[in-house]
């Protein structure tokens, strides 16, 4: 073999070694990047130790577990008050069931419960209103629930925001 041929073979070997090194470095970099990406968290939620935003319960609410298609309970929360009505005739007739205090949640913790004090100035003259001094309301998962007793039957009413 001539010297030129030997130099060409030697250069080819060096080139192959250099290419192998380059390929291994590139492959290692891709694998390392893939591992770092795989270990990263995909769900970018707020850390558990930071408080979330308290739910906004102000607004109109409607019963979701009524036994009748044309009758239900509906509630309105405004300011520091809650009013609950018996609704019938597909919404044509309303009768006050509860008028009381509302304490807005200050944290995002669930369930959130508040003890509503009866506004007797409003409920004393309403025939279908509750005579209880207080009523416990619970908010959890987008639903407000409370117990209603009428004619010896107690039911848990569930309301969802409209």
PDB file of C-alpha atoms in Angstrom:
ATOM      1  CA  UNK A   1       0.000   0.000   0.000  1.00  0.00           C
ATOM      2  CA  UNK A   2       1.135   3.424  -0.710  1.00  0.00           C
ATOM      3  CA  UNK A   3       1.621   6.120   1.884  1.00  0.00           C
ATOM      4  CA  UNK A   4      -1.323   8.035   0.533  1.00  0.00           C
ATOM      5  CA  UNK A   5      -3.531   4.989   0.922  1.00  0.00           C
ATOM      6  CA  UNK A   6      -2.264   4.394   4.469  1.00  0.00           C
ATOM      7  CA  UNK A   7      -2.940   8.023   5.370  1.00  0.00           C
ATOM      8  CA  UNK A   8      -6.428   7.765   3.915  1.00  0.00           C
ATOM      9  CA  UNK A   9      -7.137   4.609   5.950  1.00  0.00           C
ATOM     10  CA  UNK A  10      -5.769   6.246   9.090  1.00  0.00           C
ATOM     11  CA  UNK A  11      -7.868   9.380   8.488  1.00  0.00           C
ATOM     12  CA  UNK A  12     -10.951   7.224   7.937  1.00  0.00           C
ATOM     13  CA  UNK A  13     -10.332   5.434  11.255  1.00  0.00           C
ATOM     14  CA  UNK A  14      -9.892   8.742  13.065  1.00  0.00           C
ATOM     15  CA  UNK A  15     -13.026  10.062  11.420  1.00  0.00           C
ATOM     16  CA  UNK A  16     -14.972   6.954  12.525  1.00  0.00           C
ATOM     17  CA  UNK A  17     -13.721   7.302  16.108  1.00  0.00           C
ATOM     18  CA  UNK A  18     -14.623  10.995  16.130  1.00  0.00           C
ATOM     19  CA  UNK A  19     -18.073  10.233  14.686  1.00  0.00           C
ATOM     20  CA  UNK A  20     -18.629   7.496  17.290  1.00  0.00           C
ATOM     21  CA  UNK A  21     -17.711   9.969  20.053  1.00  0.00           C
ATOM     22  CA  UNK A  22     -20.025  12.593  18.558  1.00  0.00           C
ATOM     23  CA  UNK A  23     -22.835  10.061  18.191  1.00  0.00           C
ATOM     24  CA  UNK A  24     -22.427   8.828  21.801  1.00  0.00           C
ATOM     25  CA  UNK A  25     -22.384  12.395  23.153  1.00  0.00           C
ATOM     26  CA  UNK A  26     -25.477  13.302  21.128  1.00  0.00           C
ATOM     27  CA  UNK A  27     -27.302  10.112  22.174  1.00  0.00           C
ATOM     28  CA  UNK A  28     -26.379  10.663  25.839  1.00  0.00           C
ATOM     29  CA  UNK A  29     -27.642  14.239  25.658  1.00  0.00           C
ATOM     30  CA  UNK A  30     -30.972  13.160  24.152  1.00  0.00           C
ATOM     31  CA  UNK A  31     -31.399  10.417  26.761  1.00  0.00           C
ATOM     32  CA  UNK A  32     -30.520  12.767  29.630  1.00  0.00           C
ATOM     33  CA  UNK A  33     -32.962  15.361  28.322  1.00  0.00           C
ATOM     34  CA  UNK A  34     -35.633  12.675  27.998  1.00  0.00           C
ATOM     35  CA  UNK A  35     -35.059  11.515  31.568  1.00  0.00           C
ATOM     36  CA  UNK A  36     -35.266  15.054  32.914  1.00  0.00           C
ATOM     37  CA  UNK A  37     -38.473  15.661  31.000  1.00  0.00           C
ATOM     38  CA  UNK A  38     -39.973  12.364  32.186  1.00  0.00           C
ATOM     39  CA  UNK A  39     -39.201  13.232  35.792  1.00  0.00           C
ATOM     40  CA  UNK A  40     -40.812  16.651  35.495  1.00  0.00           C
ATOM     41  CA  UNK A  41     -44.357  17.170  36.794  1.00  0.00           C
ATOM     42  CA  UNK A  42     -46.965  17.418  34.039  1.00  0.00           C
ATOM     43  CA  UNK A  43     -49.786  18.768  36.197  1.00  0.00           C
ATOM     44  CA  UNK A  44     -48.961  22.384  36.937  1.00  0.00           C
ATOM     45  CA  UNK A  45     -51.315  22.999  39.864  1.00  0.00           C
ATOM     46  CA  UNK A  46     -50.819  25.226  42.866  1.00  0.00           C
ATOM     47  CA  UNK A  47     -48.667  23.755  45.628  1.00  0.00           C
ATOM     48  CA  UNK A  48     -50.707  22.190  48.402  1.00  0.00           C
ATOM     49  CA  UNK A  49     -49.325  24.524  51.053  1.00  0.00           C
ATOM     50  CA  UNK A  50     -50.633  27.647  49.267  1.00  0.00           C
ATOM     51  CA  UNK A  51     -54.268  28.491  49.919  1.00  0.00           C
ATOM     52  CA  UNK A  52     -56.644  28.364  46.952  1.00  0.00           C
ATOM     53  CA  UNK A  53     -59.368  30.827  46.129  1.00  0.00           C
ATOM     54  CA  UNK A  54     -62.507  30.470  48.263  1.00  0.00           C
ATOM     55  CA  UNK A  55     -65.591  29.505  46.270  1.00  0.00           C
ATOM     56  CA  UNK A  56     -68.024  32.285  45.347  1.00  0.00           C
ATOM     57  CA  UNK A  57     -71.418  31.123  46.612  1.00  0.00           C
ATOM     58  CA  UNK A  58     -73.245  34.364  45.803  1.00  0.00           C
ATOM     59  CA  UNK A  59     -75.959  33.868  43.187  1.00  0.00           C
ATOM     60  CA  UNK A  60     -78.925  31.711  42.237  1.00  0.00           C
ATOM     61  CA  UNK A  61     -79.099  28.018  43.184  1.00  0.00           C
ATOM     62  CA  UNK A  62     -81.562  25.291  42.161  1.00  0.00           C
ATOM     63  CA  UNK A  63     -82.395  21.902  43.656  1.00  0.00           C
ATOM     64  CA  UNK A  64     -81.023  18.948  41.694  1.00  0.00           C
ATOM     65  CA  UNK A  65     -82.618  16.093  43.629  1.00  0.00           C
ATOM     66  CA  UNK A  66     -86.308  17.039  43.541  1.00  0.00           C
ATOM     67  CA  UNK A  67     -88.852  14.222  43.319  1.00  0.00           C
ATOM     68  CA  UNK A  68     -91.010  16.261  40.904  1.00  0.00           C
ATOM     69  CA  UNK A  69     -90.275  17.804  37.514  1.00  0.00           C
ATOM     70  CA  UNK A  70     -92.391  20.902  38.168  1.00  0.00           C
ATOM     71  CA  UNK A  71     -91.471  21.599  41.829  1.00  0.00           C
ATOM     72  CA  UNK A  72     -88.165  22.205  43.591  1.00  0.00           C
ATOM     73  CA  UNK A  73     -86.358  24.448  46.049  1.00  0.00           C
ATOM     74  CA  UNK A  74     -84.334  27.432  44.911  1.00  0.00           C
ATOM     75  CA  UNK A  75     -82.006  29.678  46.858  1.00  0.00           C
ATOM     76  CA  UNK A  76     -80.560  33.132  46.451  1.00  0.00           C
ATOM     77  CA  UNK A  77     -77.370  34.136  48.230  1.00  0.00           C
ATOM     78  CA  UNK A  78     -76.631  37.859  48.269  1.00  0.00           C
ATOM     79  CA  UNK A  79     -74.370  39.756  50.636  1.00  0.00           C
ATOM     80  CA  UNK A  80     -74.674  38.198  54.081  1.00  0.00           C
ATOM     81  CA  UNK A  81     -78.113  36.597  53.548  1.00  0.00           C
ATOM     82  CA  UNK A  82     -79.569  33.430  52.073  1.00  0.00           C
ATOM     83  CA  UNK A  83     -83.205  32.943  51.081  1.00  0.00           C
ATOM     84  CA  UNK A  84     -84.648  29.564  50.148  1.00  0.00           C
ATOM     85  CA  UNK A  85     -88.000  29.164  48.417  1.00  0.00           C
ATOM     86  CA  UNK A  86     -90.412  26.361  47.627  1.00  0.00           C
ATOM     87  CA  UNK A  87     -90.966  26.630  43.864  1.00  0.00           C
ATOM     88  CA  UNK A  88     -93.896  24.938  42.097  1.00  0.00           C
ATOM     89  CA  UNK A  89     -95.974  25.100  38.906  1.00  0.00           C
ATOM     90  CA  UNK A  90     -92.773  25.035  36.842  1.00  0.00           C
ATOM     91  CA  UNK A  91     -91.534  28.199  38.520  1.00  0.00           C
ATOM     92  CA  UNK A  92     -94.814  30.126  38.481  1.00  0.00           C
ATOM     93  CA  UNK A  93     -95.346  29.891  42.274  1.00  0.00           C
ATOM     94  CA  UNK A  94     -92.813  30.707  45.025  1.00  0.00           C
ATOM     95  CA  UNK A  95     -93.166  30.455  48.806  1.00  0.00           C
ATOM     96  CA  UNK A  96     -90.492  31.399  51.341  1.00  0.00           C
ATOM     97  CA  UNK A  97     -88.976  28.453  53.203  1.00  0.00           C
ATOM     98  CA  UNK A  98     -85.888  30.039  54.809  1.00  0.00           C
ATOM     99  CA  UNK A  99     -84.425  33.499  55.236  1.00  0.00           C
ATOM    100  CA  UNK A 100     -81.255  33.700  57.248  1.00  0.00           C
ATOM    101  CA  UNK A 101     -77.644  34.680  57.589  1.00  0.00           C
ATOM    102  CA  UNK A 102     -74.875  33.663  55.223  1.00  0.00           C
ATOM    103  CA  UNK A 103     -71.184  33.539  56.107  1.00  0.00           C
ATOM    104  CA  UNK A 104     -69.015  33.438  52.983  1.00  0.00           C
ATOM    105  CA  UNK A 105     -66.091  30.995  53.009  1.00  0.00           C
ATOM    106  CA  UNK A 106     -62.663  32.512  53.575  1.00  0.00           C
ATOM    107  CA  UNK A 107     -60.655  29.469  52.448  1.00  0.00           C
ATOM    108  CA  UNK A 108     -60.946  26.875  49.698  1.00  0.00           C
ATOM    109  CA  UNK A 109     -61.253  24.070  52.260  1.00  0.00           C
ATOM    110  CA  UNK A 110     -64.136  21.662  51.674  1.00  0.00           C
ATOM    111  CA  UNK A 111     -66.570  20.804  52.985  1.00  0.00           C
ATOM    112  CA  UNK A 112     -67.493  24.323  54.061  1.00  0.00           C
ATOM    113  CA  UNK A 113     -70.295  24.535  56.632  1.00  0.00           C
ATOM    114  CA  UNK A 114     -72.097  27.534  58.083  1.00  0.00           C
ATOM    115  CA  UNK A 115     -74.847  27.887  60.645  1.00  0.00           C
ATOM    116  CA  UNK A 116     -77.524  30.228  59.298  1.00  0.00           C
ATOM    117  CA  UNK A 117     -79.618  32.148  61.838  1.00  0.00           C
ATOM    118  CA  UNK A 118     -83.292  32.471  60.959  1.00  0.00           C
ATOM    119  CA  UNK A 119     -84.481  35.975  60.025  1.00  0.00           C
ATOM    120  CA  UNK A 120     -87.778  35.675  61.880  1.00  0.00           C
ATOM    121  CA  UNK A 121     -88.945  39.076  60.612  1.00  0.00           C
ATOM    122  CA  UNK A 122     -89.307  37.392  57.224  1.00  0.00           C
ATOM    123  CA  UNK A 123     -90.178  33.796  58.133  1.00  0.00           C
ATOM    124  CA  UNK A 124     -92.743  34.354  60.931  1.00  0.00           C
ATOM    125  CA  UNK A 125     -95.415  35.458  58.453  1.00  0.00           C
ATOM    126  CA  UNK A 126     -94.597  32.850  55.770  1.00  0.00           C
ATOM    127  CA  UNK A 127     -96.889  29.804  56.022  1.00  0.00           C
ATOM    128  CA  UNK A 128     -94.421  27.325  54.489  1.00  0.00           C
ATOM    129  CA  UNK A 129     -91.312  28.702  56.229  1.00  0.00           C
ATOM    130  CA  UNK A 130     -89.193  26.744  58.665  1.00  0.00           C
ATOM    131  CA  UNK A 131     -89.625  27.639  62.316  1.00  0.00           C
ATOM    132  CA  UNK A 132     -86.110  26.484  63.235  1.00  0.00           C
ATOM    133  CA  UNK A 133     -83.847  29.042  64.895  1.00  0.00           C
ATOM    134  CA  UNK A 134     -80.842  27.884  62.866  1.00  0.00           C
ATOM    135  CA  UNK A 135     -80.130  25.740  59.827  1.00  0.00           C
ATOM    136  CA  UNK A 136     -76.830  24.110  58.863  1.00  0.00           C
ATOM    137  CA  UNK A 137     -75.759  24.495  55.234  1.00  0.00           C
ATOM    138  CA  UNK A 138     -72.816  22.606  53.709  1.00  0.00           C
ATOM    139  CA  UNK A 139     -70.954  23.394  50.488  1.00  0.00           C
ATOM    140  CA  UNK A 140     -68.857  20.698  48.844  1.00  0.00           C
ATOM    141  CA  UNK A 141     -67.930  20.002  45.242  1.00  0.00           C
ATOM    142  CA  UNK A 142     -70.188  22.689  43.773  1.00  0.00           C
ATOM    143  CA  UNK A 143     -73.233  21.594  45.792  1.00  0.00           C
ATOM    144  CA  UNK A 144     -74.964  23.242  48.750  1.00  0.00           C
ATOM    145  CA  UNK A 145     -76.884  20.779  50.905  1.00  0.00           C
ATOM    146  CA  UNK A 146     -79.159  21.075  53.946  1.00  0.00           C
ATOM    147  CA  UNK A 147     -81.990  19.181  55.602  1.00  0.00           C
ATOM    148  CA  UNK A 148     -85.652  20.020  55.106  1.00  0.00           C
ATOM    149  CA  UNK A 149     -88.394  18.605  57.302  1.00  0.00           C
ATOM    150  CA  UNK A 150     -92.035  18.858  56.313  1.00  0.00           C
ATOM    151  CA  UNK A 151     -95.031  16.797  57.395  1.00  0.00           C
ATOM    152  CA  UNK A 152     -92.829  14.394  59.373  1.00  0.00           C
ATOM    153  CA  UNK A 153     -90.478  13.671  56.460  1.00  0.00           C
ATOM    154  CA  UNK A 154     -86.854  14.824  56.406  1.00  0.00           C
ATOM    155  CA  UNK A 155     -84.949  15.116  53.139  1.00  0.00           C
ATOM    156  CA  UNK A 156     -81.475  16.382  52.266  1.00  0.00           C
ATOM    157  CA  UNK A 157     -81.844  19.020  49.574  1.00  0.00           C
ATOM    158  CA  UNK A 158     -78.967  19.486  47.119  1.00  0.00           C
ATOM    159  CA  UNK A 159     -78.597  22.757  45.208  1.00  0.00           C
ATOM    160  CA  UNK A 160     -76.330  23.615  42.295  1.00  0.00           C
ATOM    161  CA  UNK A 161     -75.448  27.105  41.130  1.00  0.00           C
ATOM    162  CA  UNK A 162     -77.327  28.334  38.071  1.00  0.00           C
TER     163      UNK A 162
END
